[in-house]
Amino acid sequence: MAGRFGILDEEKVFKDPVHRYIHVRDELIWELIGTREFQRLRRVRQLGTTYLTFHGAEHTRFNHSLGVYEIMRRMIENMEKKEPLWDPEERLVCLSAALLHDIGHGPFSHSFEKVFHTDHEEWTREIILGDTEVNRVLSGMGADFPKKVADVIAKTYTNKLVVSLISSQIDADRMDYLLRDAFYTGVSYGQFDMERILRVMRPTEDQAVFKISGMHAVEDYIMSRYQMYWQVYFHPVTRSAEVILSKILHRAKELYEKGYEFQDKPKHFSSLFAGKMTLEDYLKLDESVILYYFQEWQEEKDPILQDLCCRFMDRRLFKYIECDPSVQMEIWPELNQLFTKIGLEPNYYLVIDSSSDLPYDFYRPGEEEERLPIHLLKPNGDLRELSRESDIVEAISGKKRTDHKLYFPKDLLEDKSKFAEEKQRILELLMAQEG
Amino acid sequence: MAGRFGILDEEKVFKDPVHRYIHVRDELIWELIGTREFQRLRRVRQLGTTYLTFHGAEHTRFNHSLGVYEIMRRMIENMEKKEPLWDPEERLVCLSAALLHDIGHGPFSHSFEKVFHTDHEEWTREIILGDTEVNRVLSGMGADFPKKVADVIAKTYTNKLVVSLISSQIDADRMDYLLRDAFYTGVSYGQFDMERILRVMRPTEDQAVFKISGMHAVEDYIMSRYQMYWQVYFHPVTRSAEVILSKILHRAKELYEKGYEFQDKPKHFSSLFAGKMTLEDYLKLDESVILYYFQEWQEEKDPILQDLCCRFMDRRLFKYIECDPSVQMEIWPELNQLFTKIGLEPNYYLVIDSSSDLPYDFYRPGEEEERLPIHLLKPNGDLRELSRESDIVEAISGKKRTDHKLYFPKDLLEDKSKFAEEKQRILELLMAQEG
Amino acid sequence: MAGRFGILDEEKVFKDPVHRYIHVRDELIWELIGTREFQRLRRVRQLGTTYLTFHGAEHTRFNHSLGVYEIMRRMIENMEKKEPLWDPEERLVCLSAALLHDIGHGPFSHSFEKVFHTDHEEWTREIILGDTEVNRVLSGMGADFPKKVADVIAKTYTNKLVVSLISSQIDADRMDYLLRDAFYTGVSYGQFDMERILRVMRPTEDQAVFKISGMHAVEDYIMSRYQMYWQVYFHPVTRSAEVILSKILHRAKELYEKGYEFQDKPKHFSSLFAGKMTLEDYLKLDESVILYYFQEWQEEKDPILQDLCCRFMDRRLFKYIECDPSVQMEIWPELNQLFTKIGLEPNYYLVIDSSSDLPYDFYRPGEEEERLPIHLLKPNGDLRELSRESDIVEAISGKKRTDHKLYFPKDLLEDKSKFAEEKQRILELLMAQEG
Amino acid sequence: MAGRFGILDEEKVFKDPVHRYIHVRDELIWELIGTREFQRLRRVRQLGTTYLTFHGAEHTRFNHSLGVYEIMRRMIENMEKKEPLWDPEERLVCLSAALLHDIGHGPFSHSFEKVFHTDHEEWTREIILGDTEVNRVLSGMGADFPKKVADVIAKTYTNKLVVSLISSQIDADRMDYLLRDAFYTGVSYGQFDMERILRVMRPTEDQAVFKISGMHAVEDYIMSRYQMYWQVYFHPVTRSAEVILSKILHRAKELYEKGYEFQDKPKHFSSLFAGKMTLEDYLKLDESVILYYFQEWQEEKDPILQDLCCRFMDRRLFKYIECDPSVQMEIWPELNQLFTKIGLEPNYYLVIDSSSDLPYDFYRPGEEEERLPIHLLKPNGDLRELSRESDIVEAISGKKRTDHKLYFPKDLLEDKSKFAEEKQRILELLMAQEG
């Protein structure tokens, strides 16, 4: 190892409500945590708009990133109980990648990326390889060290085992977010016995596998994941907030492109709207800044931008109905016409949102989203794919579940002081969908 | 009850990681939660800068306010098990006051109020009585209802029992914050058996008292409070962040007063700096806005403002030494001179912070901060003041503990490229203090 | 209500590690808990021999019975939030049945009943209706009250809703044992959100149904049940202890029938062995008495009884291999012969144990073990059977899983001082089975 | 190390509800757990009669002993993070002593030892040094190994650090029992941050000390201990059960000495009553055996033995009043006379029980019960005694608290069918005491 980094004189410890303590002994990790790019994650929430549904979920990506690092540290410690796994540099590549895997996330990434077609993985790469404090710290380990870390996160790294510990169907990232998000939302679904999973993990060339005696702990993890997706991540109220958030960003961009005069120039957004955002611009765009603008825009002249921002800030969200896409198509033209007639731009006030999740998948080579399956290790050394051993995992394996909802401002439709008839018709059309 | 409010068709339930569920059956409470002034509490952290020490503590006053309401709801439910306690309006006064007791809190109140001499209790009163959504909702209960709620929070309400449930040495507010702050920071100190305390509470005319059989649960609560103060609330790293925050606000105000030209006019601060902030201005000043400005000011020309903002945003805090005020006085003049000489304005870079706490007090009539003691109820109906029954409470009763620390930018002093000699002398003076 | 029972002056509270507190306000319940038949449950473990696998699981049926009562109390409280559910007597029938549903359980029931063909449900009925303290207390409510309670437990009671709260696929009994057994064993599998399940319960004529908004909590409960069965209840080590326990009881009975002279007459067993056990005899047979005899029998002359008792007391259990019944049949004759040859009675030392569980079932009228399915209540009032709404429940619905294991004293086979060749052959035959 | 023991091929893991997992890698430890003397601890409850007050507290000394071993294992692991602490044999001495420290405990030791003047520490020594499986396993490590283990437990071992880890004011034994007893009883008092305490432990020659930065965790531990003593261990209902238990043992001994003819000869007690109990006799006397006899004695002719046994088995305990010993002396003669008159032998039915606890003590050389104080380690290497740094520990330091209660069968006194006048007088005398 060429690097200048060593071991801290005194182990640093962070009190963490999920893992109790997070332990840092490597100077490299300690310095990475202190970089401004990493500290910025304190201003980006882990679960975006979920705090508007589960008020406890106000935790940030800073919080989660430390957790992923800690799980990785424990994974390595466990796998090294019998013999050293890697040389010291590989270990630090792995820990750094765990800590930094989310470093490129921007504010409310989910909606942000959909509207602006940016990609946090790209930004992650730039932060690690570009002119940043993170890069300077990593480079202290050797000139090619940052590239290695970036490759792990991009899943192109040569050591596939390292990649799998961070990105696979059972990795440090997922384990932390399930436990952490369950903790902060207060739901009981996200619990599983991580300690046992870590203890039955065994390294192979390509990925970590799990001793079959720990199968039920792995099953439990898959079930937790399934429950968290539908109970928390895809919660319809959260999606309503996401819909409004996207529409705000859309509207601001549209107005900007049309040459609309904002009361205060949205300077933090200019390069973004103009499609030429630099890394420096991006790093300034944290959630405080976004919320600052939303507050400002509550007083804009444009009624759509103004209304949507008030809705977001004061949590007056859209209501929804379940909608079957095929059936719903039939009423779509009429609904559109009616919305336009009553002065609600359908593009902003009549929104379909679809969520889908594939809780676990076995290996399907060549398919779009190829996933490495989870393997169990039998006492005789054979490997068995999880869904062949577990009835309940088999039951949900490869089954994508999709859910469609139609969001709209019910409050406005219930105000019958104007367009009473049209609004009545809209409500009838919508309610008929619900069946 | 003259009000128009009734009972919700379906009880509303919030998932809460501390109390599991928060239950709302009263339309009044439901509508209060939906007001924009209450939703704004989502943008004000419960523990100010503590998240820079305990990364889990990112929760907001919204979160805590729901918790205080829920404890109050349970207190009343418990005390009403045998017979109704009050008429329905009194109950709603009490629940509303619990929900709204922190509604006037601004961003990072602790430092904010010290620098600008504002008072969140004043703002609370204005929000409840002024032209706000909160006031409109409360007024629906009757013209004098908002005043009643404000009086409870101001402790001037006629029903002293109601006041004591919200503000006393053992009240809904404290119980929630101890449990909640312990949960989010991850420390184990804040635990106590709230369920038992609620069950042994008995109403008297002036205050709630506690059946003596529950004394140990009350003791445990007092001990939790003691530990949380010194372990969490007065943590030296948090105080370092507070010191920097105060100094940023100070500096911005000072610059404004001197006519300094900010790159962007800090319009959200103008009326505050000018000493004529309106309620509307105040309500816009949430923590996103503050952090927006701190980010902007990272690029200001003024080196002090710029440096302090970078420190706060990137968490490069001041270090500290313990300092005995008397001893420290001797070196003060020399230290000041040295700081000035090396170009560090002592006013901003050499800061004493003192914290003190009185964990529990018995009754001392006429004293500055008169506190109602906690009373235990004996089987024969007699009342006994807590510290007369409990050895450990007696031990800490009336004993104020104070702690002084001197904060300074150690990193700058360790950079010996300039003023090496002076910096060496400063470090020697400081280290000698620590003994 | 004809009865003499009322409300206690002061609510009695039991500290319970699972439900925090158990609340008793009815004199009837308080008196039932004080009866000698109920106190006897303190001497019967909840999970039989499981403590030999999970050392934490030392809890008794006393512990569990209080828990079932408490859940029932909360179920009724929840369902009565909107309107009274039943008249006061029905409520007490229900609570008494919950408290007493396991009152007839004897020591290590699982094995005990298989060996002696007794039935704890029969004994429950006798304790409730016979000459007991329990009966005297219940009769205080009216002459037909004991019969009502017994009928609820026997599932023959006219009010089917009451029956379903105690015995169905989601009832107070199962909810308590899953939570409690998970707590005491220390496994994480048994967790589910009982509070939410209770809140979405709605009474119908025949059974309680669950608002569809709570479906995921119900799903989680079904999954917990599934995991607990395979992870805890059917744990192979526990089954090994059960095998030995059964064989001890078998042997003692066999010896008794053959006229064997015990060193001390096993007077507590005489009437049982002779097939004429009275209720009084039965009530004396708690687990202390069983263990007393096992200790005594460690010194009996009969080598089989002596060896098995030593194994049980000192936890030197049998080992096992998985066995497919069909394959295994082929080697059975040879194995038997070999065991006999080396002096190990195959009847006692070569034992197949099969466990099977049906985690959830929809309704199959007319089938052997007819089970009432769980129904979800839609907002429009329709009911839907759970497995039609839940993918994961559907996946395991109606699927019985069975597992066969062959138990044997591996330690004796590994002692090659005698019959080395035969033992070698036995081990080869057994290991070949495992594949 | 001369011994034959090594490291297990595969680490053995016990699921433990308190420490999550207990890890065993040393063959020696694994074999010790398998001995019959250690397995016998499954039949001795950890908290004696406490289960009659806190129904959850049914856990045994087996459970606790594994926990103490696990804490010791973690203590060593923590202290060895920087450098090896001892040679491998010393480590195994230490772990064995932790595991076996309670091996000599008999059934309901508290009362048992008071009545029969036996001493579990003596028995521990005999089990370790005598003709037992435990001794055979230990001797495998070398001929003097058992003696070393026994010396650690007896506190006479040369390495004082090792002794202090098992027996001091903050040791593995106390840490486990506080956490474990809190867990099983369900009280919240016993919680403290053990992980932090272990992390700040530092070995010195004589004892482990604690980095001052962890002082509050140590404070919290002392407070937990204080609360557990008064809330759980000295609970007045538990003491009532202990009183009855002692009196049963007394009576049986007295009857035996008088030549009373028991219906069945109490053969397990004969050598004990005769004062010549062997180790083999002692090891047979577990709690099942005791309860077996108590059940038998429920039908003895002697009315005192019979009544007391029924009381114990059916939990019909004595009631109590607080009693000040001096005041109470005045009424003692009259009470005695009255009890005798109404046929209640005062020796058995009128019992004073005193409990006292010294929660923490600083060093008082030469005093009866000399205790090593807890020391804090300052950054500069100095040691400070805990009570000099901690206000709350100082407050309770050296203060012995004693509590006296008078127990009697209130139920019999309330039956006024006979001796109504005398009973009335007794009740008056007693109630007057309570004030």
Coordinates of N, CA and C in Angstrom, one line a residue, chain C residues 37-109:
Chain C
E37 N -55.5 -24.2 40.9 CA -55.3 -24.8 39.6 C -54.6 -23.8 38.6
F38 N -54.9 -22.5 38.8 CA -54.2 -21.6 37.9 C -52.8 -21.4 38.3
Q39 N -52.5 -21.3 39.6 CA -51.1 -21.1 40.1 C -50.3 -22.3 39.7
R40 N -50.9 -23.5 39.6 CA -50.1 -24.7 39.2 C -49.5 -24.5 37.8
L41 N -50.1 -23.6 36.9 CA -49.5 -23.4 35.6 C -48.1 -22.8 35.7
R42 N -47.7 -22.3 36.9 CA -46.3 -21.9 37.1 C -45.3 -23.0 37.1
R43 N -45.8 -24.2 37.2 CA -45.0 -25.4 37.2 C -45.1 -26.2 35.9
V44 N -45.6 -25.6 34.9 CA -45.6 -26.2 33.5 C -45.1 -25.2 32.5
R45 N -44.0 -25.6 31.9 CA -43.3 -24.7 30.9 C -44.2 -24.5 29.7
Q46 N -44.1 -23.3 29.1 CA -44.9 -23.0 27.9 C -44.4 -23.8 26.7
L47 N -43.1 -24.0 26.6 CA -42.5 -24.6 25.4 C -41.9 -25.9 25.7
G48 N -42.4 -26.6 26.7 CA -41.8 -28.0 27.0 C -40.3 -28.0 27.0
T49 N -39.7 -28.8 26.1 CA -38.3 -29.0 26.2 C -37.5 -28.0 25.4
T50 N -38.1 -27.0 24.9 CA -37.4 -26.0 24.1 C -36.3 -25.3 24.8
Y51 N -36.4 -25.2 26.2 CA -35.4 -24.6 26.9 C -34.0 -25.3 26.8
L52 N -34.1 -26.5 26.3 CA -32.8 -27.3 26.1 C -32.1 -26.8 24.8
T53 N -32.9 -26.1 23.9 CA -32.3 -25.6 22.7 C -32.1 -24.1 22.9
F54 N -33.1 -23.4 23.3 CA -33.0 -21.9 23.5 C -33.1 -21.7 25.0
H55 N -31.9 -21.4 25.6 CA -31.9 -21.4 27.0 C -32.8 -20.4 27.7
G56 N -33.2 -19.3 26.9 CA -34.0 -18.3 27.4 C -35.5 -18.7 27.6
A57 N -35.9 -19.8 27.0 CA -37.3 -20.2 26.9 C -37.7 -21.0 28.2
E58 N -37.5 -20.4 29.3 CA -37.9 -21.1 30.6 C -39.2 -20.6 31.1
H59 N -40.0 -19.9 30.3 CA -41.2 -19.4 30.8 C -42.3 -20.4 30.8
T60 N -43.3 -20.1 31.7 CA -44.4 -21.1 31.9 C -45.7 -20.8 31.3
R61 N -46.6 -21.7 31.4 CA -48.0 -21.4 30.9 C -48.7 -20.4 31.7
F62 N -48.3 -20.2 32.9 CA -48.9 -19.1 33.8 C -48.7 -17.7 33.1
N63 N -47.4 -17.5 32.7 CA -47.0 -16.4 32.0 C -47.8 -16.1 30.7
H64 N -47.9 -17.2 29.9 CA -48.6 -17.1 28.7 C -50.1 -16.8 28.9
S65 N -50.7 -17.5 29.9 CA -52.1 -17.4 30.1 C -52.5 -16.0 30.5
L66 N -51.7 -15.3 31.3 CA -52.0 -13.9 31.6 C -51.9 -13.1 30.3
G67 N -51.0 -13.4 29.5 CA -50.8 -12.7 28.2 C -52.0 -12.8 27.3
V68 N -52.6 -14.0 27.2 CA -53.7 -14.2 26.4 C -54.9 -13.4 26.9
Y69 N -55.1 -13.5 28.2 CA -56.1 -12.7 28.9 C -56.0 -11.2 28.5
E70 N -54.7 -10.7 28.6 CA -54.5 -9.3 28.4 C -54.8 -8.9 26.9
I71 N -54.4 -9.7 26.0 CA -54.7 -9.4 24.6 C -56.3 -9.4 24.4
M72 N -56.9 -10.4 25.0 CA -58.4 -10.4 24.9 C -59.0 -9.1 25.4
R73 N -58.5 -8.7 26.6 CA -59.0 -7.5 27.2 C -58.8 -6.3 26.2
R74 N -57.7 -6.3 25.6 CA -57.4 -5.1 24.7 C -58.3 -5.3 23.4
M75 N -58.4 -6.5 22.9 CA -59.3 -6.7 21.7 C -60.7 -6.2 22.0
I76 N -61.2 -6.5 23.2 CA -62.6 -6.1 23.5 C -62.6 -4.6 23.6
E77 N -61.6 -4.0 24.3 CA -61.5 -2.6 24.5 C -61.5 -1.8 23.1
N78 N -60.7 -2.4 22.2 CA -60.7 -1.8 20.9 C -62.0 -1.9 20.1
M79 N -62.6 -3.1 20.2 CA -63.8 -3.3 19.4 C -64.9 -2.5 20.0
E80 N -64.8 -2.1 21.3 CA -65.9 -1.4 22.0 C -65.7 0.1 21.9
K81 N -64.7 0.6 21.2 CA -64.4 2.0 21.1 C -65.7 2.7 20.6
K82 N -66.3 2.2 19.6 CA -67.4 2.9 19.0 C -68.8 2.5 19.8
E83 N -69.0 1.3 20.1 CA -70.2 0.9 20.8 C -70.0 -0.4 21.6
P84 N -70.8 -0.6 22.6 CA -70.6 -1.8 23.4 C -70.8 -3.0 22.5
L85 N -70.1 -4.0 22.8 CA -70.1 -5.2 21.9 C -71.1 -6.2 22.4
W86 N -71.0 -6.4 23.7 CA -71.8 -7.5 24.4 C -72.3 -7.0 25.7
D87 N -73.1 -7.8 26.3 CA -73.5 -7.5 27.7 C -72.4 -7.9 28.6
P88 N -72.4 -7.4 29.8 CA -71.2 -7.6 30.7 C -70.9 -9.1 30.9
E89 N -71.9 -9.9 31.0 CA -71.6 -11.3 31.2 C -70.8 -11.9 30.1
E90 N -71.2 -11.7 28.9 CA -70.5 -12.2 27.7 C -69.1 -11.8 27.7
R91 N -68.8 -10.6 28.1 CA -67.5 -10.1 28.2 C -66.7 -10.9 29.2
L92 N -67.3 -11.2 30.4 CA -66.6 -12.0 31.4 C -66.4 -13.5 30.9
V93 N -67.3 -14.0 30.2 CA -67.2 -15.4 29.6 C -65.9 -15.4 28.8
C94 N -65.8 -14.4 28.0 CA -64.7 -14.3 27.0 C -63.4 -14.1 27.7
L95 N -63.3 -13.2 28.7 CA -62.1 -13.0 29.4 C -61.7 -14.3 30.2
S96 N -62.7 -14.9 30.8 CA -62.4 -16.1 31.6 C -61.8 -17.2 30.7
A97 N -62.5 -17.4 29.5 CA -62.0 -18.4 28.6 C -60.6 -18.1 28.1
A98 N -60.3 -16.9 27.9 CA -58.9 -16.5 27.5 C -57.9 -16.9 28.6
L99 N -58.3 -16.6 29.8 CA -57.4 -16.8 30.9 C -57.2 -18.3 31.1
L100 N -58.2 -19.1 31.0 CA -58.2 -20.5 31.3 C -58.0 -21.5 30.2
H101 N -57.8 -21.0 29.0 CA -57.8 -21.9 27.8 C -56.8 -23.0 27.9
D102 N -55.7 -22.7 28.7 CA -54.6 -23.7 28.8 C -54.6 -24.4 30.2
I103 N -55.6 -24.2 30.9 CA -55.6 -24.7 32.3 C -55.4 -26.2 32.5
G104 N -55.8 -26.9 31.4 CA -55.7 -28.4 31.5 C -54.4 -28.9 31.0
H105 N -53.5 -28.1 30.6 CA -52.2 -28.6 30.2 C -51.4 -29.2 31.3
G106 N -50.8 -30.4 31.0 CA -50.0 -31.1 32.0 C -48.5 -30.8 31.6
P107 N -47.7 -31.6 32.3 CA -46.2 -31.4 32.1 C -45.8 -31.9 30.7
F108 N -45.0 -31.1 30.0 CA -44.5 -31.6 28.7 C -45.6 -32.2 27.9
S109 N -46.7 -31.5 27.7 CA -47.9 -32.1 27.2 C -47.7 -32.8 25.9

